[in-house]
Coordinates of C-alpha atoms and ligand atoms in Angstrom, one line a residue:
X1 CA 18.3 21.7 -10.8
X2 CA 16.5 18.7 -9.5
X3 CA 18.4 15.9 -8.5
X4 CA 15.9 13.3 -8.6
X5 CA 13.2 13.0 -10.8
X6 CA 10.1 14.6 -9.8
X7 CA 6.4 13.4 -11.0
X8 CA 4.3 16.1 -10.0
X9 CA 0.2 16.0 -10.4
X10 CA -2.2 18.3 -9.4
X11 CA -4.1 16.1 -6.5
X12 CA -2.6 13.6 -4.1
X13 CA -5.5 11.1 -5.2
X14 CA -4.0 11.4 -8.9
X15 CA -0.9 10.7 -7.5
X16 CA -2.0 7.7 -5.6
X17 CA -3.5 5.7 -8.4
X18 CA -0.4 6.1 -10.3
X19 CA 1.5 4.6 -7.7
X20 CA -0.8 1.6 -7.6
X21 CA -0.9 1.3 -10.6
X22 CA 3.0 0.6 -11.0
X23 CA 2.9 -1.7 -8.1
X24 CA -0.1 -3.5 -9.6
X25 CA 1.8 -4.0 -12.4
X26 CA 5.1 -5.1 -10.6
X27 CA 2.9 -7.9 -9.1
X28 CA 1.0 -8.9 -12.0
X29 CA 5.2 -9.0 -14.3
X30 CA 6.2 -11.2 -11.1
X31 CA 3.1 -13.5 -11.2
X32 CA 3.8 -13.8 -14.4
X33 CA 7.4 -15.1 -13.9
X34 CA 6.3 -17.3 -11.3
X35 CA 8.2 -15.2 -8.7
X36 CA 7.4 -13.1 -5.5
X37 CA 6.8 -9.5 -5.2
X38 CA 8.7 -8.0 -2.6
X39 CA 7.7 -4.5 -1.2
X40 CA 8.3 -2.2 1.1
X41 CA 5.7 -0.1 2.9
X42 CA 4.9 2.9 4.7
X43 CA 2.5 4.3 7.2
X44 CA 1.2 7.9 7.6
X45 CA -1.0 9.4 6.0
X46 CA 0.2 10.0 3.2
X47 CA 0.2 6.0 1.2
X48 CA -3.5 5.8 2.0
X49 CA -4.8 6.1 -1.2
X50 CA -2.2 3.9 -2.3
X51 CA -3.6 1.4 -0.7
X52 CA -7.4 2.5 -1.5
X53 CA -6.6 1.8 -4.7
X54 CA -4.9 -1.5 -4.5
X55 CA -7.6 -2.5 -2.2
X56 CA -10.5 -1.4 -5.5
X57 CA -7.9 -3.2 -7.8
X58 CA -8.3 -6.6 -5.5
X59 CA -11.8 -6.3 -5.6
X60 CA -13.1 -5.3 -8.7
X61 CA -9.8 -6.2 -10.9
X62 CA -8.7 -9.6 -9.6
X63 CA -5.1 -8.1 -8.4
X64 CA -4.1 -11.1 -6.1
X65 CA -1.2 -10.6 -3.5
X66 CA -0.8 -14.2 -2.4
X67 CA 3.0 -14.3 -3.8
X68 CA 3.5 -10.6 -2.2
X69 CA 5.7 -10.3 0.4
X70 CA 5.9 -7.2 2.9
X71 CA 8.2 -5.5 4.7
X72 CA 7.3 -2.4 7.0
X73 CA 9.8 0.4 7.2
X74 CA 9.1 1.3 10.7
X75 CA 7.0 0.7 13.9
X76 CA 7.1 3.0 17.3
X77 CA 8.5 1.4 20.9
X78 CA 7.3 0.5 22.9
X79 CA 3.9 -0.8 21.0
X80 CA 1.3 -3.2 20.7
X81 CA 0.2 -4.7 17.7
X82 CA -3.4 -3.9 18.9
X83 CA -3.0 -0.4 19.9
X84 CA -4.5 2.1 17.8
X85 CA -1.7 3.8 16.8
X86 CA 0.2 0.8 16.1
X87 CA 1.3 0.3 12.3
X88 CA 0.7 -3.2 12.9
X89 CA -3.3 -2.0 13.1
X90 CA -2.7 0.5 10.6
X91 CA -1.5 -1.9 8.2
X92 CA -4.5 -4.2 8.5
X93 CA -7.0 -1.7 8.4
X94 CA -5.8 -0.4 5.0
X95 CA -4.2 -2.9 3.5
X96 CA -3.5 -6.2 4.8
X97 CA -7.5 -6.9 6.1
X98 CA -8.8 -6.7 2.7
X99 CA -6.5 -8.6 0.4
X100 CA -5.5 -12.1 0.1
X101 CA -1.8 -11.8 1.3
X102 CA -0.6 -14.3 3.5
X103 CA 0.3 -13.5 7.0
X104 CA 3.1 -15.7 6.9
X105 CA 4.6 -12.7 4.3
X106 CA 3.8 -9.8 6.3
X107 CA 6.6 -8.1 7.9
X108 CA 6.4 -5.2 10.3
X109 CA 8.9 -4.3 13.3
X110 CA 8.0 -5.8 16.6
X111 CA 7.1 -3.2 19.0
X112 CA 6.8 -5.6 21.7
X113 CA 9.8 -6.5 22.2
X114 CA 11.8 -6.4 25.8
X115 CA 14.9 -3.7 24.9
X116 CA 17.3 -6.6 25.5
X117 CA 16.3 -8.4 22.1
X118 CA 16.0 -5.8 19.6
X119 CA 19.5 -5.4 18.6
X120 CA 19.3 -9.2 17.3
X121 CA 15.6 -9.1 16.0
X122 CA 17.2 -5.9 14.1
X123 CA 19.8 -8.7 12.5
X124 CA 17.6 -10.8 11.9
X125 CA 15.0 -7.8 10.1
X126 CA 17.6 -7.6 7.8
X127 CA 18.3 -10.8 7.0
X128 CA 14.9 -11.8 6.2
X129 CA 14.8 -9.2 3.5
X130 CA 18.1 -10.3 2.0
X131 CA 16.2 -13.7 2.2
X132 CA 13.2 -12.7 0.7
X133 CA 15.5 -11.3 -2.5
X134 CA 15.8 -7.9 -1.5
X135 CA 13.1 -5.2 -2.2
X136 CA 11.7 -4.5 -5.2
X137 CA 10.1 -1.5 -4.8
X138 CA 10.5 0.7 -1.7
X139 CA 7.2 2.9 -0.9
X140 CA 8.3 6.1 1.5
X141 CA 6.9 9.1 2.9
X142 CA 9.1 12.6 4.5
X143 CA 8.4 13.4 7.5
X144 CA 9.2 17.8 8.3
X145 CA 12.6 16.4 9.3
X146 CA 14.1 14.9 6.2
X147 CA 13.4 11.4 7.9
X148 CA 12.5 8.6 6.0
X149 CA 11.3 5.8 8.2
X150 CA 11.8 7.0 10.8
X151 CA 15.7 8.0 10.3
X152 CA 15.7 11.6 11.8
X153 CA 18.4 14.1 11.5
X154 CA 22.0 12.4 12.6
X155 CA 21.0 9.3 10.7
X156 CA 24.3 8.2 8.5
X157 CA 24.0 6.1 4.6
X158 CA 25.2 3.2 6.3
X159 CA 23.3 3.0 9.0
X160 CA 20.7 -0.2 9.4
X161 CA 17.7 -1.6 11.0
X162 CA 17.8 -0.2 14.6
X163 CA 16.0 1.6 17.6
X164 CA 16.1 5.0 17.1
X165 CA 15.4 8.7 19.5
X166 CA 11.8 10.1 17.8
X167 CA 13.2 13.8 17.0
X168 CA 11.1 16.5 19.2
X169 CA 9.3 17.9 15.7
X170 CA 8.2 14.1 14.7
X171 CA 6.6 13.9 18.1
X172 CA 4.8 17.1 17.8
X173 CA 3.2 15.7 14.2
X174 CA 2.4 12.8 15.9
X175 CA 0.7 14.3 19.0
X176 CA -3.1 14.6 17.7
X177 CA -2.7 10.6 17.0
X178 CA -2.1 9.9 20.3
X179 CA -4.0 12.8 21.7
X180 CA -1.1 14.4 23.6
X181 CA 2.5 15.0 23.0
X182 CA 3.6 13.3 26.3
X183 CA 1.6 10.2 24.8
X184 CA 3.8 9.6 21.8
X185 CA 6.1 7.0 22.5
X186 CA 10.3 8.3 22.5
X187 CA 11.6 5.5 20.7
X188 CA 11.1 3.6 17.0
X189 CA 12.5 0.6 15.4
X190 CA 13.0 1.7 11.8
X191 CA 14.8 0.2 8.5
X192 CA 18.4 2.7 8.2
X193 CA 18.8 4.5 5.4
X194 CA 21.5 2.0 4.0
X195 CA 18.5 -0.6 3.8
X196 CA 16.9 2.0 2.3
X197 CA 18.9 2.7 -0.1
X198 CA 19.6 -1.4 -1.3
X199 CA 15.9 -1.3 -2.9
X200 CA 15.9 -1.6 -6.5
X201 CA 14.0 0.9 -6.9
X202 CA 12.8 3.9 -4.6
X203 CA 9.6 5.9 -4.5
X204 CA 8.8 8.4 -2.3
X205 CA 5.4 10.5 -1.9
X206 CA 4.6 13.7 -0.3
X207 CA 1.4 15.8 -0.6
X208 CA 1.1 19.2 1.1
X209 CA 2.6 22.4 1.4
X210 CA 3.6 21.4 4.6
X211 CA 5.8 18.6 2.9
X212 CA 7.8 21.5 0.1
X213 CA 10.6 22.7 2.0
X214 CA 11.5 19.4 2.9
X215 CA 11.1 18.4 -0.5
X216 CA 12.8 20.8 -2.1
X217 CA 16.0 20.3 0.7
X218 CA 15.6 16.5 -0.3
X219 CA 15.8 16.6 -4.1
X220 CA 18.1 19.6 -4.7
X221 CA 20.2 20.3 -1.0
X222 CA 23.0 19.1 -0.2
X223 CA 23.5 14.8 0.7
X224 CA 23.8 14.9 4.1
X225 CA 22.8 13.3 7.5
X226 CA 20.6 16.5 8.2
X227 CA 17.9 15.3 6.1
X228 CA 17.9 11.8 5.6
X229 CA 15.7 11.6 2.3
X230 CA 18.7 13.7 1.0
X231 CA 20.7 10.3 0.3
X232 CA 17.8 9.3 -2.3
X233 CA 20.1 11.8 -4.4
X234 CA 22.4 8.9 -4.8
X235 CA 20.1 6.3 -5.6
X236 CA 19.8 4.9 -9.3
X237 CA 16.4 4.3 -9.4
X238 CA 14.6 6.9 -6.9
X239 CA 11.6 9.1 -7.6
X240 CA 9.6 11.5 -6.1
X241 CA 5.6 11.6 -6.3
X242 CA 4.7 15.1 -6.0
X243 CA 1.2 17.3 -5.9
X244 CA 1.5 21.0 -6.7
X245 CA 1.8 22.2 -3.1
X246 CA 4.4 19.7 -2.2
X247 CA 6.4 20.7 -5.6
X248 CA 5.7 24.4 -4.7
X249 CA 9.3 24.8 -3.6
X250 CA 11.6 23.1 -6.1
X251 CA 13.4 25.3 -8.3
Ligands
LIG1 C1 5.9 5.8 8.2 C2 7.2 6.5 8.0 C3 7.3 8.0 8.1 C4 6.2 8.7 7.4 C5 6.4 10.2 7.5 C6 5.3 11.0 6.8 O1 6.0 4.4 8.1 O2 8.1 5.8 7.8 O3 8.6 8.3 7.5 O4 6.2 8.4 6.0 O5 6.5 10.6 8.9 O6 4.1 10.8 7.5 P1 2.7 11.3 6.9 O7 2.5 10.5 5.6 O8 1.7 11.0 7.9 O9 2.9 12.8 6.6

């Protein structure tokens, strides 16, 4: 029996415009209000189309994302914003470059930082998104190990904003971006799963049938530290956006 809701279509692209379409929607209720949209957003692969589509509903639909605020789930250590596999970049290329949102409301962990500071700029993550209002809607992808951000294995419900071990598997997906294994950094900063789980409302994608075991551990195993994504069980308001491979294993 699933534990959380499942939407499952039959292409990732499907998939995509949906999602856009609800967070178009979220923006356009809150413009509407006079208030800010807060989200929270992933890199990866797998929110591109997301925001393909929100980028097409900028230009050809008037979506304006001047009272949008972001906040980034993760970014690796060290890294420069500049890099090219820096989620700073990533973020700009296919997103932030092609809207109107304001810098000044962009938030993504600082990979720059000297090891000293990052417990405090940690604190301070947090607070900023407490500031903001809290999140509104929480965008996430799985990696193979259950993590969420990048909360691997071992990673508790309580646990917060922080600098985090890469688990070995997350390095080996991550190898052909950097063009070697040995080139992927060891360390991230990465929103915990108990930041996670304060959004007020929780949607996670995964397209593949590399992605169904890990979904099918997520939605219907047991909640447990093993697979991070497994605490989304206890969430009011999460979902999962599914294509057919990636649903292949649910029950
Ligand atoms: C990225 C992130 C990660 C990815 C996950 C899946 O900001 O937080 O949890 O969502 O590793 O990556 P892709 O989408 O490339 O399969």
């Amino acid at each position: 029996p699933e534990k959380i809701p499942c939407r499952v279509y039959r292409h990732a692209g499907e998939a995509s415009k949906a999602v856009a379409a609800e967070i178009a929607e979220l923006i356009r209720e809150r413009q509407s209000q006079g208030r800010k949209a807060i989200l929270g957003l992933a890199t990866g692969s797998t929110p591109v189309g997301v925001y393909n589509e929100l980028v097409r509903l900028h230009k050809e639909e008037g979506l304006s994302f001047r009272d949008v605020v972001t906040f980034n789930l993760d970014e690796y250590f060290p890294m420069q914003p500049d890099e090219l596999q820096s989620y700073v970049r990533f973020m700009h290329e296919n997103l932030f470059d092609h809207v109107d949102v304001l810098e000044e409301n962009v938030h993504i962990p600082d990979g720059t930082l000297a090891d000293a500071d990052v417990e405090e700029y940690c604190r301070r993550y947090e607070a900023m998104i407490v500031d903001a209002g809290g999140i509104d809607v929480q965008l996430l992808g799985i990696g193979r190990t259950g993590h969420i951000g990048f909360n691997e294995p071992g990673s508790g419900r309580d646990s917060r904003t922080r600098m985090i071990t890469l688990d070995k598997m997350t390095r080996r997906d991550a190898a052909s971006d950097f063009f070697a294994e040995e080139n992927v950094p060891r360390r991230a900063i990465t929103m915990g799963v108990g930041t996670i789980l304060e959004a007020k409302k929780v949607i996670l994608m995964a397209f593949g049938e590399g992605k169904s075991s890990v979904v099918a551990k997520a939605v219907e195993g047991e909640v447990s530290a093993i697979v991070a994504a497994s605490f989304l069980q206890t969430h009011p308001n999460a979902q999962f956006v599914l294509d057919d491979a990636a649903a292949d294993a649910l029950t």
